[in-house]
Coordinates of C-alpha atoms in Angstrom, one line a residue:
E1 CA 77.4 64.2 33.0
T2 CA 79.9 65.8 35.5
G3 CA 83.1 67.1 34.1
T4 CA 82.1 68.5 30.7
G5 CA 85.7 69.4 29.8
H6 CA 86.0 70.4 26.2
G7 CA 82.6 68.8 25.5
G8 CA 83.6 66.1 23.0
L9 CA 81.7 63.3 24.7
T10 CA 78.7 65.5 25.3
Q11 CA 78.5 66.4 21.6
F12 CA 79.0 62.7 20.6
I13 CA 76.1 61.6 22.8
A14 CA 73.9 64.5 21.7
S15 CA 74.4 63.6 18.0
L16 CA 73.7 59.9 18.6
L17 CA 70.7 60.5 20.8
P18 CA 69.0 63.7 19.6
D19 CA 65.8 62.9 21.5
V20 CA 67.5 62.4 24.8
E21 CA 68.1 65.3 27.3
I22 CA 71.7 65.7 28.2
H23 CA 72.6 67.8 31.3
T24 CA 76.3 68.4 31.7
F25 CA 78.0 70.2 34.6
D26 CA 81.4 71.6 35.0
K27 CA 82.9 74.2 37.3
V28 CA 85.2 75.4 34.5
S29 CA 83.8 76.9 31.3
F30 CA 85.6 77.0 28.0
P31 CA 84.7 80.0 25.8
Y32 CA 83.8 77.9 22.8
Q33 CA 81.4 75.5 24.6
K34 CA 78.3 77.6 24.1
A35 CA 79.0 77.9 20.4
K36 CA 79.7 74.1 20.1
F37 CA 76.7 73.2 22.2
G38 CA 74.3 75.7 20.5
K39 CA 73.8 73.3 17.5
Y40 CA 72.3 70.7 19.8
A41 CA 68.9 71.3 21.2
N42 CA 69.2 68.4 23.7
I43 CA 72.3 69.7 25.6
K44 CA 71.8 71.8 28.7
Y45 CA 75.2 73.0 30.1
Y46 CA 75.6 74.3 33.6
Q47 CA 78.8 76.0 34.9
E48 CA 78.4 75.0 38.5
D49 CA 80.3 73.3 41.3
I50 CA 78.7 69.8 41.5
Y51 CA 79.4 69.6 45.2
H52 CA 77.5 72.7 46.1
P53 CA 74.3 71.7 47.9
D54 CA 72.1 73.7 45.5
T55 CA 73.7 72.0 42.5
I56 CA 73.3 68.6 44.1
D57 CA 69.6 69.4 44.6
K58 CA 69.3 70.6 41.0
I59 CA 70.9 67.4 39.6
C60 CA 68.7 65.2 41.7
T61 CA 65.6 67.1 40.6
I62 CA 66.6 66.7 36.9
A63 CA 67.0 62.9 37.4
K64 CA 64.1 62.3 39.6
G65 CA 61.6 59.8 38.2
K66 CA 63.6 59.3 35.0
K67 CA 65.9 56.5 33.9
T68 CA 69.2 58.2 34.1
C69 CA 72.8 57.4 33.0
W70 CA 75.1 59.2 35.5
M71 CA 78.5 59.8 33.9
F72 CA 81.3 60.9 36.2
D73 CA 84.4 62.5 34.7
G74 CA 85.0 65.7 36.7
G75 CA 88.4 65.0 38.0
N76 CA 87.5 63.1 41.2
N77 CA 85.3 60.4 39.6
K78 CA 85.1 58.2 42.7
R79 CA 84.0 61.1 44.9
E80 CA 81.4 62.0 42.2
F81 CA 80.2 58.4 42.2
H82 CA 79.9 58.3 46.0
T83 CA 78.2 61.8 46.1
F84 CA 75.4 60.9 43.6
K85 CA 75.0 57.1 44.1
P86 CA 72.6 57.6 47.0
H87 CA 70.4 59.8 44.8
A88 CA 70.3 57.4 41.8
E89 CA 67.1 55.3 41.4
A90 CA 66.8 51.6 40.8
G91 CA 67.8 50.7 37.3
D92 CA 69.9 53.9 36.8
I93 CA 73.4 53.4 35.3
L94 CA 76.4 55.0 37.1
M95 CA 79.6 55.3 35.0
M96 CA 83.0 56.5 36.1
H97 CA 85.7 57.4 33.6
D98 CA 89.5 56.8 34.0
F99 CA 88.6 53.6 35.7
A100 CA 90.2 50.2 36.6
R101 CA 88.2 47.7 38.6
S102 CA 91.3 46.0 40.1
D103 CA 95.0 46.3 40.4
E104 CA 95.3 43.6 37.7
M105 CA 93.1 45.6 35.3
F106 CA 95.1 48.7 36.0
K107 CA 98.3 46.9 35.1
D108 CA 96.7 45.5 31.9
I109 CA 95.1 48.8 30.7
Y110 CA 97.5 51.4 32.0
E111 CA 100.9 49.7 32.2
N112 CA 101.0 46.7 29.9
K113 CA 99.0 48.3 27.1
A114 CA 99.8 51.9 28.0
R115 CA 96.3 52.8 26.7
W116 CA 95.5 55.6 29.1
S117 CA 97.3 58.0 31.3
W118 CA 94.8 59.0 34.0
W119 CA 93.5 56.7 36.7
E120 CA 91.0 58.5 38.8
S121 CA 88.5 55.8 39.9
G122 CA 88.7 52.3 41.2
P123 CA 89.7 49.8 42.2
E124 CA 86.5 48.2 43.6
D125 CA 88.1 47.3 46.9
S126 CA 88.5 51.0 47.7
M127 CA 84.9 51.9 46.9
D128 CA 81.5 51.6 48.6
L129 CA 79.5 49.5 46.2
T130 CA 76.5 49.1 48.5
G131 CA 73.3 49.2 46.5
V132 CA 75.0 48.8 43.1
E133 CA 76.2 45.9 40.9
W134 CA 78.8 45.7 38.1
A135 CA 76.9 45.9 34.8
N136 CA 79.1 43.3 33.0
E137 CA 80.4 45.9 30.6
S138 CA 83.8 44.5 29.9
L139 CA 84.2 46.3 26.6
L140 CA 83.6 49.7 28.3
E141 CA 86.0 48.6 31.0
Y142 CA 88.7 48.4 28.4
C143 CA 87.6 51.9 27.4
V144 CA 88.4 52.9 31.0
W145 CA 84.7 53.2 32.0
G146 CA 83.4 51.6 35.2
V147 CA 79.7 50.8 34.7
Y148 CA 77.4 50.0 37.6
R149 CA 73.6 49.5 37.9
K150 CA 71.7 50.8 40.9
L151 CA 69.8 48.1 42.6

């Protein structure tokens, strides 16, 4: 996960999947994160810039040879997607938050239903989708997640 923020999603996933390693990266640290994350043995938190070459290498080493769900929510989700997409392996899932696939979906989710305030990723016609395919996750799309599978 990139963009830990306050850590709510991280804790939710950790509690649902206690046997799954969760690695979460954020440049900003909140003082209570260590205390909150300390009760989950499966969370590894890194206060690092995800665009630094050493951090990119670290993230790629962690994911290498494992089925990985890449979750991008660090403030520039499209850039995060494009940074790590080349490093994902076939079958990996790449997810971007604050997402709308098209202008029509944006209008439906963000304007007509006023369900969300931040739009940081999408639409598809502004993205390089070479080597990935839409994962047919329409429910998650309405939860403002773009879900793609690495080919």
